[in-house]
Amino acid sequence: MPLGREQGELRMSGRVVASAAADGLFPTALTVDSLRGIIEVMEAPVMVADRNGLLLAANGAAKAALGIPELLSSHRVNIFENLLRSSGVEILEELGIGRAWAEREIPGSEKGKIARFRLTPEADWLVVQIKDRTVDGVAADSATQLTVQELLQEREITYRNLLAAYLKLQEVNRQKTVFLASAAHELKTPLAVIKGYYDLLLAGSLGRLTEKQKDILEESKESCERLVRLVSMFLNYSALESGKLVLQLRENDLQDCLDEMAKRWAEAFQRKGVKLEVQLDPSIPTFRFDYQKVQQAAANLLDNSLKHTPPGGNVTLTARPHFWERRVAEAAPSQERRRFRLPRPNSVEVSVTDSGAGIPPEHHQEIFEDFVRVDRNTSGMGLGLAIAKRLVQAHRGKIWVESEAKKGSTFSFLLPIEQS
């Protein structure tokens, strides 16, 4: 039986470790040197001998308790003869008939010390504990000492309680996801109808409008569109949480995908007075990805940048081929590296750069978690970046941010071109 976990747990305290030794949890496969190293860290006085009483090891606490360190330093000490002045036959008989412990007072010891003997389950080792006898004949600390079995029982109870709490939290989380999905579905249809009427009114299909009426309707439509995006985000989040996300991987053109998405956002940027630039490298090849999911991930990054960029600022959407050297990938042979000076691109990097307030370095990781908002003054639920991260990871890609306070931010993600 390897030491590993049990040994680590038994070292938690001297008392518990001493109980471990007494309960016979040390394996017989240990060498004597290893045995000495184990019991030396124990606070309780412990000795180990073979079945004949020949001392194999004793820790410093045992030597100090007996006051005869020079005797116990010898490798040819018989604990029965030198400590108890007996042959030890009676002790072995008591243990042989099933008694867990055999106790004997150590002759000539101060404070009435006793030696408690126990055989290991393999009956090859004799574990000895040195204790102080109290008035009623019980070791002083036996009432408070935890045995290893009790410790394991407590750990098992703790584990069961934690498991029950975890399952309860999982159920609460599931109910939350179901509620969000149901509420989002109920809101989706009426919001679509409201948005349709706004479009009709603004197009003049229902009569001429004054400039003031147009301004009011434009603001109302913008609020409606924000609600539509929020509902869509809830639906996507619910799908991701429930594990129902299914990628529709097909050969697509990323330039068309991002250009179409950017055109839909052009009006929102224009209304806020933020300049949107799109720079798409024409050398990006077609590859397999989910058209709608990649659009959504990029749109969430644009939405985030628009929120945090003041009027008059700039936001740039770029996409270019990229060589992604993954650590898990096998290293290319040195001959092949010399043959090609520049590695062949195996992914596409999509970035959104803004001229906003920037993000302090300590928030670079947490902003991709659910319901996290660094700036409490902005609208939103803190789900946009979290959803973008999950969508990118579903494509086996990665997402990150580069930003400094008051210097803007660049959100980037990689999509592998070669799907394995």
Short mmCIF file of C-alpha atoms in Angstrom, two decimals:
data_model
loop_
_atom_site.label_atom_id
_atom_site.label_comp_id
_atom_site.label_asym_id
_atom_site.label_seq_id
_atom_site.Cartn_x
_atom_site.Cartn_y
_atom_site.Cartn_z
CA MET A 1 0.00 0.00 0.00
CA PRO A 2 1.63 3.29 -1.03
CA LEU A 3 1.88 6.09 1.47
CA GLY A 4 0.55 8.94 -0.66
CA ARG A 5 -2.75 10.25 0.64
CA GLU A 6 -2.93 8.53 4.03
CA GLN A 7 0.52 9.65 5.04
CA GLY A 8 -0.18 13.24 4.05
CA GLU A 9 -3.40 13.29 6.04
CA LEU A 10 -1.84 11.66 9.08
CA ARG A 11 0.75 14.40 9.34
CA MET A 12 -1.95 16.94 10.05
CA SER A 13 -1.20 16.74 13.74
CA GLY A 14 0.98 14.75 16.07
CA ARG A 15 -1.97 13.13 17.77
CA VAL A 16 -3.62 11.94 14.60
CA VAL A 17 -0.32 10.64 13.22
CA ALA A 18 0.38 8.79 16.41
CA SER A 19 -3.04 7.16 16.12
CA ALA A 20 -2.20 6.18 12.56
CA ALA A 21 0.91 4.42 13.72
CA ALA A 22 -1.02 2.73 16.48
CA ASP A 23 -3.80 1.66 14.12
CA GLY A 24 -1.32 -0.15 11.95
CA LEU A 25 -1.57 1.99 8.83
CA PHE A 26 2.16 1.89 8.08
CA PRO A 27 2.93 -0.66 5.38
CA THR A 28 5.40 -3.46 5.97
CA ALA A 29 7.03 -2.77 2.62
CA LEU A 30 8.72 0.33 4.08
CA THR A 31 12.43 0.26 4.74
CA VAL A 32 13.68 0.99 8.23
CA ASP A 33 15.17 4.28 7.07
CA SER A 34 11.84 5.35 5.58
CA LEU A 35 10.10 4.30 8.78
CA ARG A 36 12.38 6.47 10.88
CA GLY A 37 11.73 9.43 8.61
CA ILE A 38 7.96 9.00 9.00
CA ILE A 39 7.71 8.71 12.77
CA GLU A 40 10.34 11.37 13.42
CA VAL A 41 7.88 14.12 12.40
CA MET A 42 5.31 12.91 14.93
CA GLU A 43 4.76 14.89 18.08
CA ALA A 44 3.53 11.91 20.08
CA PRO A 45 6.15 9.44 21.43
CA VAL A 46 6.07 6.44 19.08
CA MET A 47 8.29 3.39 18.64
CA VAL A 48 8.06 0.48 16.23
CA ALA A 49 9.50 -2.96 16.88
CA ASP A 50 9.29 -6.35 15.25
CA ARG A 51 7.20 -9.20 16.67
CA ASN A 52 10.07 -10.31 18.89
CA GLY A 53 10.42 -6.86 20.45
CA LEU A 54 13.54 -5.81 18.52
CA LEU A 55 13.40 -2.02 18.18
CA LEU A 56 13.25 -0.84 14.58
CA ALA A 57 12.72 2.89 15.06
CA ALA A 58 11.85 5.48 17.70
CA ASN A 59 11.18 9.16 17.26
CA GLY A 60 12.72 11.94 19.29
CA ALA A 61 9.57 12.39 21.37
CA ALA A 62 9.76 8.77 22.55
CA LYS A 63 13.44 9.08 23.46
CA ALA A 64 12.83 12.30 25.37
CA ALA A 65 9.81 10.87 27.17
CA LEU A 66 11.80 7.89 28.42
CA GLY A 67 14.89 9.93 29.19
CA ILE A 68 17.25 7.32 27.74
CA PRO A 69 18.19 8.52 24.26
CA GLU A 70 21.50 6.71 24.24
CA LEU A 71 19.74 3.39 24.81
CA LEU A 72 17.13 3.83 22.13
CA SER A 73 19.72 4.96 19.61
CA SER A 74 21.00 1.42 19.40
CA HIS A 75 19.66 -0.91 16.72
CA ARG A 76 19.83 -3.99 19.03
CA VAL A 77 17.41 -2.87 21.74
CA ASN A 78 14.63 -5.21 22.83
CA ILE A 79 11.76 -3.10 24.14
CA PHE A 80 10.36 -5.93 26.25
CA GLU A 81 13.61 -6.49 28.12
CA ASN A 82 14.94 -2.93 28.32
CA LEU A 83 11.68 -1.07 29.00
CA LEU A 84 9.41 -3.58 30.73
CA ARG A 85 11.96 -6.02 32.09
CA SER A 86 9.90 -8.92 30.81
CA SER A 87 9.85 -11.34 27.92
CA GLY A 88 6.77 -9.80 26.34
CA VAL A 89 5.02 -13.15 25.98
CA GLU A 90 1.96 -12.01 27.93
CA ILE A 91 1.64 -8.90 25.81
CA LEU A 92 1.73 -10.92 22.59
CA GLU A 93 -0.82 -13.35 23.99
CA GLU A 94 -3.22 -10.52 24.84
CA LEU A 95 -2.89 -9.09 21.38
CA GLY A 96 -3.16 -12.53 19.83
CA ILE A 97 -6.62 -13.19 21.28
CA GLY A 98 -8.03 -10.08 19.59
CA ARG A 99 -7.41 -7.27 22.05
CA ALA A 100 -6.76 -3.99 20.28
CA TRP A 101 -4.31 -2.70 22.87
CA ALA A 102 -2.13 -4.07 25.62
CA GLU A 103 -0.94 -1.62 28.27
CA ARG A 104 1.95 -1.93 30.70
CA GLU A 105 3.45 0.55 33.11
CA ILE A 106 7.09 1.29 32.44
CA PRO A 107 9.07 0.36 35.58
CA GLY A 108 11.08 3.19 37.07
CA SER A 109 9.59 5.87 34.78
CA GLU A 110 8.63 9.24 36.17
CA LYS A 111 5.00 10.44 36.25
CA GLY A 112 3.70 6.88 35.86
CA LYS A 113 4.30 6.49 32.12
CA ILE A 114 2.68 3.56 30.35
CA ALA A 115 3.45 1.80 27.11
CA ARG A 116 0.55 0.86 24.84
CA PHE A 117 1.19 -1.98 22.38
CA ARG A 118 -0.65 -2.88 19.22
CA LEU A 119 0.06 -5.25 16.35
CA THR A 120 -0.29 -4.10 12.78
CA PRO A 121 -2.90 -5.92 10.66
CA GLU A 122 -0.10 -7.89 9.01
CA ALA A 123 1.13 -8.90 12.52
CA ASP A 124 4.71 -8.12 11.52
CA TRP A 125 5.18 -4.88 13.45
CA LEU A 126 4.53 -3.89 17.00
CA VAL A 127 3.57 -0.24 17.44
CA VAL A 128 4.30 1.28 20.85
CA GLN A 129 2.94 4.53 22.23
CA ILE A 130 4.28 6.18 25.36
CA LYS A 131 1.63 8.00 27.42
CA ASP A 132 1.13 9.54 30.84
CA ARG A 133 -1.23 7.65 33.15
CA THR A 134 -3.93 9.70 34.86
CA VAL A 135 -5.58 8.99 38.19
CA ASP A 136 -8.27 6.78 36.68
CA GLY A 137 -5.75 4.79 34.65
CA VAL A 138 -6.50 6.31 31.27
CA ALA A 139 -3.94 8.13 29.15
CA ALA A 140 -4.20 11.89 29.60
CA ASP A 141 -5.00 12.76 26.03
CA SER A 142 -6.90 9.62 25.01
CA ALA A 143 -10.24 11.37 25.47
CA THR A 144 -9.41 13.99 22.86
CA GLN A 145 -7.33 11.97 20.46
CA LEU A 146 -8.94 11.26 17.08
CA THR A 147 -8.30 7.91 15.54
CA VAL A 148 -7.72 7.61 11.83
CA GLN A 149 -11.02 5.81 11.43
CA GLU A 150 -12.87 8.70 13.08
CA LEU A 151 -11.02 11.17 10.88
CA LEU A 152 -11.97 9.24 7.76
CA GLN A 153 -15.58 9.06 8.93
CA GLU A 154 -15.66 12.81 9.45
CA ARG A 155 -14.15 13.33 6.02
CA GLU A 156 -16.77 11.06 4.48
CA ILE A 157 -19.56 13.01 6.19
CA THR A 158 -18.05 16.29 5.02
CA TYR A 159 -17.79 14.94 1.49
CA ARG A 160 -21.44 13.85 1.49
CA ASN A 161 -22.56 17.25 2.79
CA LEU A 162 -20.51 19.06 0.14
CA LEU A 163 -21.88 16.78 -2.56
CA ALA A 164 -25.45 17.44 -1.43
CA ALA A 165 -24.82 21.19 -1.40
CA TYR A 166 -23.24 21.00 -4.85
CA LEU A 167 -26.19 19.08 -6.29
CA LYS A 168 -28.59 21.59 -4.74
CA LEU A 169 -26.66 24.47 -6.31
CA GLN A 170 -26.70 22.67 -9.64
CA GLU A 171 -30.46 22.34 -9.46
CA VAL A 172 -30.86 26.03 -8.56
CA ASN A 173 -28.60 26.94 -11.47
CA ARG A 174 -30.66 24.75 -13.80
CA GLN A 175 -33.88 26.41 -12.67
CA LYS A 176 -32.29 29.83 -13.25
CA THR A 177 -31.33 28.82 -16.78
CA VAL A 178 -34.82 27.51 -17.50
CA PHE A 179 -36.37 30.72 -16.18
CA LEU A 180 -34.09 32.91 -18.32
CA ALA A 181 -34.87 30.86 -21.41
CA SER A 182 -38.63 30.95 -20.80
CA ALA A 183 -38.66 34.69 -20.09
CA ALA A 184 -36.52 35.41 -23.16
CA HIS A 185 -38.80 33.36 -25.40
CA GLU A 186 -41.87 35.19 -24.09
CA LEU A 187 -40.25 38.58 -24.73
CA LYS A 188 -38.84 37.80 -28.15
CA THR A 189 -42.11 37.87 -30.13
CA PRO A 190 -43.66 41.09 -28.75
CA LEU A 191 -40.33 42.91 -29.12
CA ALA A 192 -40.12 41.83 -32.76
CA VAL A 193 -43.64 43.21 -33.33
CA ILE A 194 -42.78 46.52 -31.62
CA LYS A 195 -39.60 46.87 -33.68
CA GLY A 196 -41.58 46.20 -36.87
CA TYR A 197 -44.04 49.00 -36.09
CA TYR A 198 -41.15 51.37 -35.39
CA ASP A 199 -39.74 50.59 -38.83
CA LEU A 200 -43.12 51.23 -40.47
CA LEU A 201 -43.57 54.54 -38.66
CA LEU A 202 -40.07 55.77 -39.48
CA ALA A 203 -40.44 54.73 -43.13
CA GLY A 204 -43.56 56.93 -43.44
CA SER A 205 -45.84 54.03 -44.27
CA LEU A 206 -48.37 55.14 -41.66
CA GLY A 207 -48.29 58.85 -42.40
CA ARG A 208 -45.95 61.80 -42.35
CA LEU A 209 -44.01 62.52 -39.16
CA THR A 210 -42.56 65.74 -37.81
CA GLU A 211 -38.87 65.92 -37.00
CA LYS A 212 -39.57 65.80 -33.30
CA GLN A 213 -41.71 62.67 -33.74
CA LYS A 214 -38.93 61.06 -35.77
CA ASP A 215 -36.38 61.78 -33.05
CA ILE A 216 -38.63 60.26 -30.38
CA LEU A 217 -39.26 57.17 -32.51
CA GLU A 218 -35.54 56.80 -33.25
CA GLU A 219 -34.74 56.80 -29.54
CA SER A 220 -37.56 54.35 -28.84
CA LYS A 221 -36.39 52.07 -31.63
CA GLU A 222 -32.85 52.15 -30.26
CA SER A 223 -34.11 51.11 -26.83
CA CYS A 224 -36.19 48.36 -28.42
CA GLU A 225 -33.16 47.08 -30.32
CA ARG A 226 -31.16 47.05 -27.09
CA LEU A 227 -33.89 44.91 -25.51
CA VAL A 228 -33.85 42.59 -28.53
CA ARG A 229 -30.09 42.13 -28.17
CA LEU A 230 -30.48 41.49 -24.45
CA VAL A 231 -33.16 38.86 -25.05
CA SER A 232 -31.03 37.24 -27.72
CA MET A 233 -28.13 37.18 -25.27
CA PHE A 234 -30.27 35.47 -22.64
CA LEU A 235 -31.33 32.83 -25.17
CA ASN A 236 -27.76 32.17 -26.21
CA TYR A 237 -26.59 32.02 -22.61
CA SER A 238 -29.33 29.54 -21.75
CA ALA A 239 -28.34 27.36 -24.70
CA LEU A 240 -24.71 27.42 -23.62
CA GLU A 241 -25.54 26.68 -19.98
CA SER A 242 -27.78 23.74 -20.85
CA GLY A 243 -25.18 22.25 -23.18
CA LYS A 244 -27.44 22.55 -26.23
CA LEU A 245 -24.96 24.52 -28.31
CA VAL A 246 -24.48 22.81 -31.67
CA LEU A 247 -22.05 24.28 -34.20
CA GLN A 248 -23.05 24.30 -37.85
CA LEU A 249 -19.58 23.91 -39.33
CA ARG A 250 -19.48 24.65 -43.05
CA GLU A 251 -17.02 26.13 -45.51
CA ASN A 252 -17.60 29.87 -45.13
CA ASP A 253 -15.95 33.13 -46.09
CA LEU A 254 -14.93 35.01 -42.93
CA GLN A 255 -14.68 38.31 -44.82
CA ASP A 256 -18.34 38.12 -45.87
CA CYS A 257 -19.29 37.06 -42.35
CA LEU A 258 -17.62 40.00 -40.61
CA ASP A 259 -18.45 42.56 -43.31
CA GLU A 260 -22.15 41.70 -43.11
CA MET A 261 -22.10 41.98 -39.33
CA ALA A 262 -20.24 45.32 -39.40
CA LYS A 263 -22.79 46.83 -41.80
CA ARG A 264 -25.60 45.96 -39.39
CA TRP A 265 -23.76 47.81 -36.63
CA ALA A 266 -22.86 50.86 -38.72
CA GLU A 267 -26.07 52.70 -37.79
CA ALA A 268 -25.56 52.20 -34.04
CA PHE A 269 -22.01 53.57 -34.28
CA GLN A 270 -23.20 56.52 -36.35
CA ARG A 271 -25.89 57.42 -33.83
CA LYS A 272 -23.35 57.54 -31.01
CA GLY A 273 -20.79 59.44 -33.07
CA VAL A 274 -18.13 56.71 -32.96
CA LYS A 275 -16.18 55.92 -36.13
CA LEU A 276 -16.14 52.25 -37.14
CA GLU A 277 -13.33 51.04 -39.40
CA VAL A 278 -13.22 47.56 -40.94
CA GLN A 279 -9.91 46.09 -42.13
CA LEU A 280 -10.26 42.55 -43.50
CA ASP A 281 -7.25 40.86 -45.10
CA PRO A 282 -8.30 39.51 -48.53
CA SER A 283 -5.85 36.60 -48.21
CA ILE A 284 -7.96 34.91 -45.53
CA PRO A 285 -8.98 31.53 -46.98
CA THR A 286 -12.38 29.95 -46.63
CA PHE A 287 -12.56 27.42 -43.80
CA ARG A 288 -15.06 25.56 -41.69
CA PHE A 289 -16.81 27.59 -39.00
CA ASP A 290 -20.29 28.41 -37.76
CA TYR A 291 -21.31 31.56 -39.64
CA GLN A 292 -23.90 32.78 -37.12
CA LYS A 293 -21.86 31.94 -34.00
CA VAL A 294 -18.74 33.74 -35.23
CA GLN A 295 -20.86 36.75 -36.16
CA GLN A 296 -22.33 36.73 -32.69
CA ALA A 297 -18.90 36.52 -31.00
CA ALA A 298 -17.58 39.44 -33.08
CA ALA A 299 -20.82 41.42 -32.55
CA ASN A 300 -20.47 41.03 -28.78
CA LEU A 301 -16.97 42.50 -28.99
CA LEU A 302 -18.25 45.41 -31.09
CA ASP A 303 -21.09 46.00 -28.67
CA ASN A 304 -18.67 46.03 -25.75
CA SER A 305 -16.33 48.50 -27.49
CA LEU A 306 -19.21 50.78 -28.48
CA LYS A 307 -20.40 50.96 -24.87
CA HIS A 308 -16.99 51.98 -23.57
CA THR A 309 -15.94 54.37 -26.37
CA PRO A 310 -17.00 58.01 -25.96
CA PRO A 311 -18.47 60.03 -28.87
CA GLY A 312 -15.73 61.06 -31.26
CA GLY A 313 -13.74 57.89 -30.60
CA ASN A 314 -12.70 55.11 -32.95
CA VAL A 315 -13.33 51.37 -33.12
CA THR A 316 -11.47 49.15 -35.59
CA LEU A 317 -12.46 45.63 -36.62
CA THR A 318 -9.60 43.68 -38.20
CA ALA A 319 -9.11 40.12 -39.41
CA ARG A 320 -5.90 38.60 -40.76
CA PRO A 321 -4.21 35.22 -41.14
CA HIS A 322 -2.17 34.14 -38.14
CA PHE A 323 0.19 31.34 -37.15
CA TRP A 324 -0.94 29.87 -33.86
CA GLU A 325 1.83 27.84 -32.27
CA ARG A 326 0.00 25.68 -29.79
CA ARG A 327 2.03 24.21 -26.95
CA VAL A 328 0.29 20.87 -27.22
CA ALA A 329 1.15 20.51 -30.87
CA GLU A 330 4.15 18.47 -31.84
CA ALA A 331 7.22 20.54 -32.63
CA ALA A 332 8.09 20.74 -36.30
CA PRO A 333 11.36 19.09 -37.31
CA SER A 334 14.32 21.43 -37.47
CA GLN A 335 14.79 20.74 -41.20
CA GLU A 336 11.21 21.82 -41.91
CA ARG A 337 11.62 25.00 -39.86
CA ARG A 338 14.72 25.94 -41.84
CA ARG A 339 12.92 25.25 -45.10
CA PHE A 340 10.15 27.76 -44.32
CA ARG A 341 11.28 30.99 -42.73
CA LEU A 342 7.73 32.07 -41.99
CA PRO A 343 5.31 29.41 -40.69
CA ARG A 344 2.21 28.84 -42.78
CA PRO A 345 -0.87 30.49 -41.18
CA ASN A 346 -3.07 27.95 -39.45
CA SER A 347 -5.65 30.30 -37.93
CA VAL A 348 -7.35 33.66 -38.30
CA GLU A 349 -7.03 36.45 -35.75
CA VAL A 350 -10.05 38.72 -35.34
CA SER A 351 -9.53 41.88 -33.27
CA VAL A 352 -11.66 44.79 -32.11
CA THR A 353 -9.67 47.85 -30.99
CA ASP A 354 -11.27 50.86 -29.33
CA SER A 355 -10.15 54.22 -27.96
CA GLY A 356 -12.12 53.88 -24.73
CA ALA A 357 -11.04 54.19 -21.12
CA GLY A 358 -9.20 50.87 -21.08
CA ILE A 359 -9.23 48.04 -18.56
CA PRO A 360 -6.81 47.67 -15.63
CA PRO A 361 -4.65 44.51 -15.84
CA GLU A 362 -6.19 42.98 -12.71
CA HIS A 363 -9.55 42.67 -14.51
CA HIS A 364 -8.30 41.06 -17.74
CA GLN A 365 -9.34 37.55 -16.69
CA GLU A 366 -12.56 38.16 -14.80
CA ILE A 367 -14.25 40.20 -17.53
CA PHE A 368 -14.80 36.98 -19.48
CA GLU A 369 -16.78 35.43 -16.61
CA ASP A 370 -20.57 35.41 -16.36
CA PHE A 371 -22.31 38.57 -15.10
CA VAL A 372 -19.07 40.50 -14.54
CA ARG A 373 -19.02 44.24 -15.26
CA VAL A 374 -15.95 46.32 -14.50
CA ASP A 375 -17.70 49.62 -15.23
CA ARG A 376 -20.97 49.74 -13.27
CA ASN A 377 -22.05 52.91 -15.06
CA THR A 378 -22.63 51.13 -18.37
CA SER A 379 -25.69 49.14 -19.40
CA GLY A 380 -25.74 45.41 -19.92
CA MET A 381 -25.75 42.22 -17.90
CA GLY A 382 -22.07 41.30 -18.17
CA LEU A 383 -22.75 38.35 -20.47
CA GLY A 384 -21.45 39.56 -23.84
CA LEU A 385 -17.79 38.71 -23.33
CA ALA A 386 -18.64 35.49 -21.47
CA ILE A 387 -20.76 34.28 -24.40
CA ALA A 388 -18.09 35.32 -26.90
CA LYS A 389 -15.53 33.31 -24.96
CA ARG A 390 -17.67 30.17 -24.99
CA LEU A 391 -18.46 30.49 -28.69
CA VAL A 392 -14.78 30.91 -29.55
CA GLN A 393 -13.77 28.00 -27.35
CA ALA A 394 -16.44 25.87 -29.03
CA HIS A 395 -14.48 26.45 -32.26
CA ARG A 396 -11.33 25.30 -30.45
CA GLY A 397 -10.06 28.87 -30.44
CA LYS A 398 -8.96 31.27 -27.72
CA ILE A 399 -9.86 34.83 -26.74
CA TRP A 400 -7.99 37.47 -24.77
CA VAL A 401 -7.69 41.21 -24.15
CA GLU A 402 -4.79 43.65 -24.27
CA SER A 403 -5.50 46.89 -22.47
CA GLU A 404 -4.22 49.54 -20.13
CA ALA A 405 -6.16 52.12 -18.17
CA LYS A 406 -6.89 55.26 -20.25
CA LYS A 407 -5.22 53.74 -23.34
CA GLY A 408 -8.05 51.81 -24.98
CA SER A 409 -8.51 48.06 -25.39
CA THR A 410 -7.97 45.39 -28.02
CA PHE A 411 -10.10 42.25 -27.80
CA SER A 412 -8.86 39.41 -30.00
CA PHE A 413 -9.78 35.83 -30.71
CA LEU A 414 -8.24 33.09 -32.83
CA LEU A 415 -10.14 30.62 -34.99
CA PRO A 416 -8.19 27.59 -36.23
CA ILE A 417 -8.36 27.12 -39.99
CA GLU A 418 -7.45 23.46 -39.89
CA GLN A 419 -10.13 21.58 -37.94
CA SER A 420 -8.84 18.22 -36.75
#
